PDB file of C-alpha atoms in Angstrom:
ATOM      1  CA  UNK R 977      94.013 121.429 121.696  1.00 47.00           C
ATOM      2  CA  UNK R 978      95.430 118.423 120.184  1.00 51.00           C
ATOM      3  CA  UNK R 979      98.945 119.027 122.215  1.00 54.00           C
ATOM      4  CA  UNK R 980      97.400 118.457 125.467  1.00 56.00           C
ATOM      5  CA  UNK R 981      95.509 115.118 124.177  1.00 53.00           C
ATOM      6  CA  UNK R 982      98.558 113.767 122.640  1.00 56.00           C
ATOM      7  CA  UNK R 983     100.572 114.007 125.857  1.00 58.00           C
ATOM      8  CA  UNK R 984      97.607 113.075 128.428  1.00 62.00           C
ATOM      9  CA  UNK R 985      97.086 110.159 126.173  1.00 65.00           C
ATOM     10  CA  UNK R 986     100.870 108.972 125.949  1.00 69.00           C
ATOM     11  CA  UNK R 987     101.578 109.641 121.929  1.00 78.00           C
ATOM     12  CA  UNK R 988     105.476 110.867 121.506  1.00 84.00           C
ATOM     13  CA  UNK R 989     105.485 113.769 118.717  1.00 89.00           C
ATOM     14  CA  UNK R 990     107.347 112.646 115.274  1.00 94.00           C
ATOM     15  CA  UNK R 991     106.589 108.661 115.254  1.00 95.00           C
ATOM     16  CA  UNK R 992     106.050 107.785 112.069  1.00 97.00           C
ATOM     17  CA  UNK R 993     102.980 106.967 110.331  1.00 96.00           C
ATOM     18  CA  UNK R 994     102.863 103.180 109.762  1.00 97.00           C
ATOM     19  CA  UNK R 995     105.531 100.813 111.185  1.00 98.00           C
ATOM     20  CA  UNK R 996     105.930  97.192 109.747  1.00 98.00           C
ATOM     21  CA  UNK R 997     107.521  95.216 112.342  1.00 97.00           C
ATOM     22  CA  UNK R 998     109.361  92.660 110.122  1.00 97.00           C
ATOM     23  CA  UNK R 999     113.171  92.810 109.855  1.00 98.00           C
ATOM     24  CA  UNK R1000     114.791  92.697 106.988  1.00 97.00           C
ATOM     25  CA  UNK R1001     118.755  92.730 105.865  1.00 97.00           C
ATOM     26  CA  UNK R1002     120.073  94.863 108.106  1.00 97.00           C
ATOM     27  CA  UNK R1003     117.010  96.589 109.456  1.00 98.00           C
ATOM     28  CA  UNK R1004     114.831  95.863 112.857  1.00 98.00           C
ATOM     29  CA  UNK R1005     111.555  96.957 110.620  1.00 98.00           C
ATOM     30  CA  UNK R1006     110.254  99.864 108.497  1.00 98.00           C
ATOM     31  CA  UNK R1007     109.022 102.993 109.865  1.00 98.00           C
ATOM     32  CA  UNK R1008     106.926 104.778 106.736  1.00 98.00           C
ATOM     33  CA  UNK R1009     106.064 108.805 107.180  1.00 98.00           C
ATOM     34  CA  UNK R1010     103.558 109.463 104.642  1.00 97.00           C
ATOM     35  CA  UNK R1011     102.927 113.136 103.554  1.00 97.00           C
ATOM     36  CA  UNK R1012     100.533 115.091 100.958  1.00 95.00           C
ATOM     37  CA  UNK R1013     102.291 115.923  98.043  1.00 91.00           C
ATOM     38  CA  UNK R1014     104.003 119.277  98.779  1.00 93.00           C
ATOM     39  CA  UNK R1015     103.643 118.203 102.356  1.00 96.00           C
ATOM     40  CA  UNK R1016     107.446 118.723 105.153  1.00 96.00           C
ATOM     41  CA  UNK R1017     108.312 116.732 107.640  1.00 97.00           C
ATOM     42  CA  UNK R1018     107.920 118.885 111.251  1.00 96.00           C
ATOM     43  CA  UNK R1019     110.984 118.960 113.569  1.00 97.00           C
ATOM     44  CA  UNK R1020     109.816 116.257 115.640  1.00 96.00           C
ATOM     45  CA  UNK R1021     109.625 114.042 112.328  1.00 97.00           C
ATOM     46  CA  UNK R1022     112.947 115.025 111.303  1.00 98.00           C
ATOM     47  CA  UNK R1023     114.802 114.099 114.882  1.00 97.00           C
ATOM     48  CA  UNK R1024     112.531 110.769 115.050  1.00 97.00           C
ATOM     49  CA  UNK R1025     113.340 109.427 111.620  1.00 98.00           C
ATOM     50  CA  UNK R1026     116.927 110.388 112.594  1.00 98.00           C
ATOM     51  CA  UNK R1027     116.789 108.694 115.617  1.00 97.00           C
ATOM     52  CA  UNK R1028     115.237 105.479 114.710  1.00 98.00           C
ATOM     53  CA  UNK R1029     117.425 104.984 111.651  1.00 98.00           C
ATOM     54  CA  UNK R1030     120.757 105.039 114.571  1.00 98.00           C
ATOM     55  CA  UNK R1031     118.595 102.717 115.924  1.00 98.00           C
ATOM     56  CA  UNK R1032     118.793 100.458 112.840  1.00 98.00           C
ATOM     57  CA  UNK R1033     115.444 100.772 111.486  1.00 98.00           C
ATOM     58  CA  UNK R1034     114.864 101.525 107.861  1.00 98.00           C
ATOM     59  CA  UNK R1035     112.941 104.557 107.295  1.00 98.00           C
ATOM     60  CA  UNK R1036     111.301 106.394 104.281  1.00 98.00           C
ATOM     61  CA  UNK R1037     109.204 109.802 103.783  1.00 98.00           C
ATOM     62  CA  UNK R1038     106.427 108.954 100.926  1.00 98.00           C
ATOM     63  CA  UNK R1039     104.742 111.399  99.350  1.00 97.00           C
ATOM     64  CA  UNK R1040     102.419 109.361  96.562  1.00 97.00           C
ATOM     65  CA  UNK R1041     100.938 106.171  96.481  1.00 97.00           C
ATOM     66  CA  UNK R1042     103.751 105.212  94.032  1.00 97.00           C
ATOM     67  CA  UNK R1043     106.619 106.026  96.689  1.00 97.00           C
ATOM     68  CA  UNK R1044     104.855 104.042  99.326  1.00 98.00           C
ATOM     69  CA  UNK R1045     104.189 100.953  96.780  1.00 98.00           C
ATOM     70  CA  UNK R1046     107.831 101.116  96.046  1.00 98.00           C
ATOM     71  CA  UNK R1047     109.354 101.611  99.704  1.00 98.00           C
ATOM     72  CA  UNK R1048     107.068  98.293 100.736  1.00 98.00           C
ATOM     73  CA  UNK R1049     108.388  96.147  98.172  1.00 98.00           C
ATOM     74  CA  UNK R1050     111.790  97.142  97.902  1.00 98.00           C
ATOM     75  CA  UNK R1051     111.800  96.526 102.086  1.00 98.00           C
ATOM     76  CA  UNK R1052     110.492  93.211 101.409  1.00 98.00           C
ATOM     77  CA  UNK R1053     112.909  91.965  99.299  1.00 98.00           C
ATOM     78  CA  UNK R1054     115.902  92.299 101.143  1.00 97.00           C
ATOM     79  CA  UNK R1055     117.331  89.199 102.365  1.00 91.00           C
TER      80      UNK R1055
END
């Protein structure tokens, strides 16, 4: 059911959870995928993150709040 709803709603499988639309360094923005401890990326997520990196975005997978905070802090420090 969820898959059909996503298709009808125009959602694309694998899009990361958070996007920070603020270019920094050589990146066009930061995409963050948030996973629970022990969580795993789906094949759609793996492919999407790789495609976004090729397109010039910074992509991070975060398994806890500290990793999330560190990823954002580091990204925002880029010049």
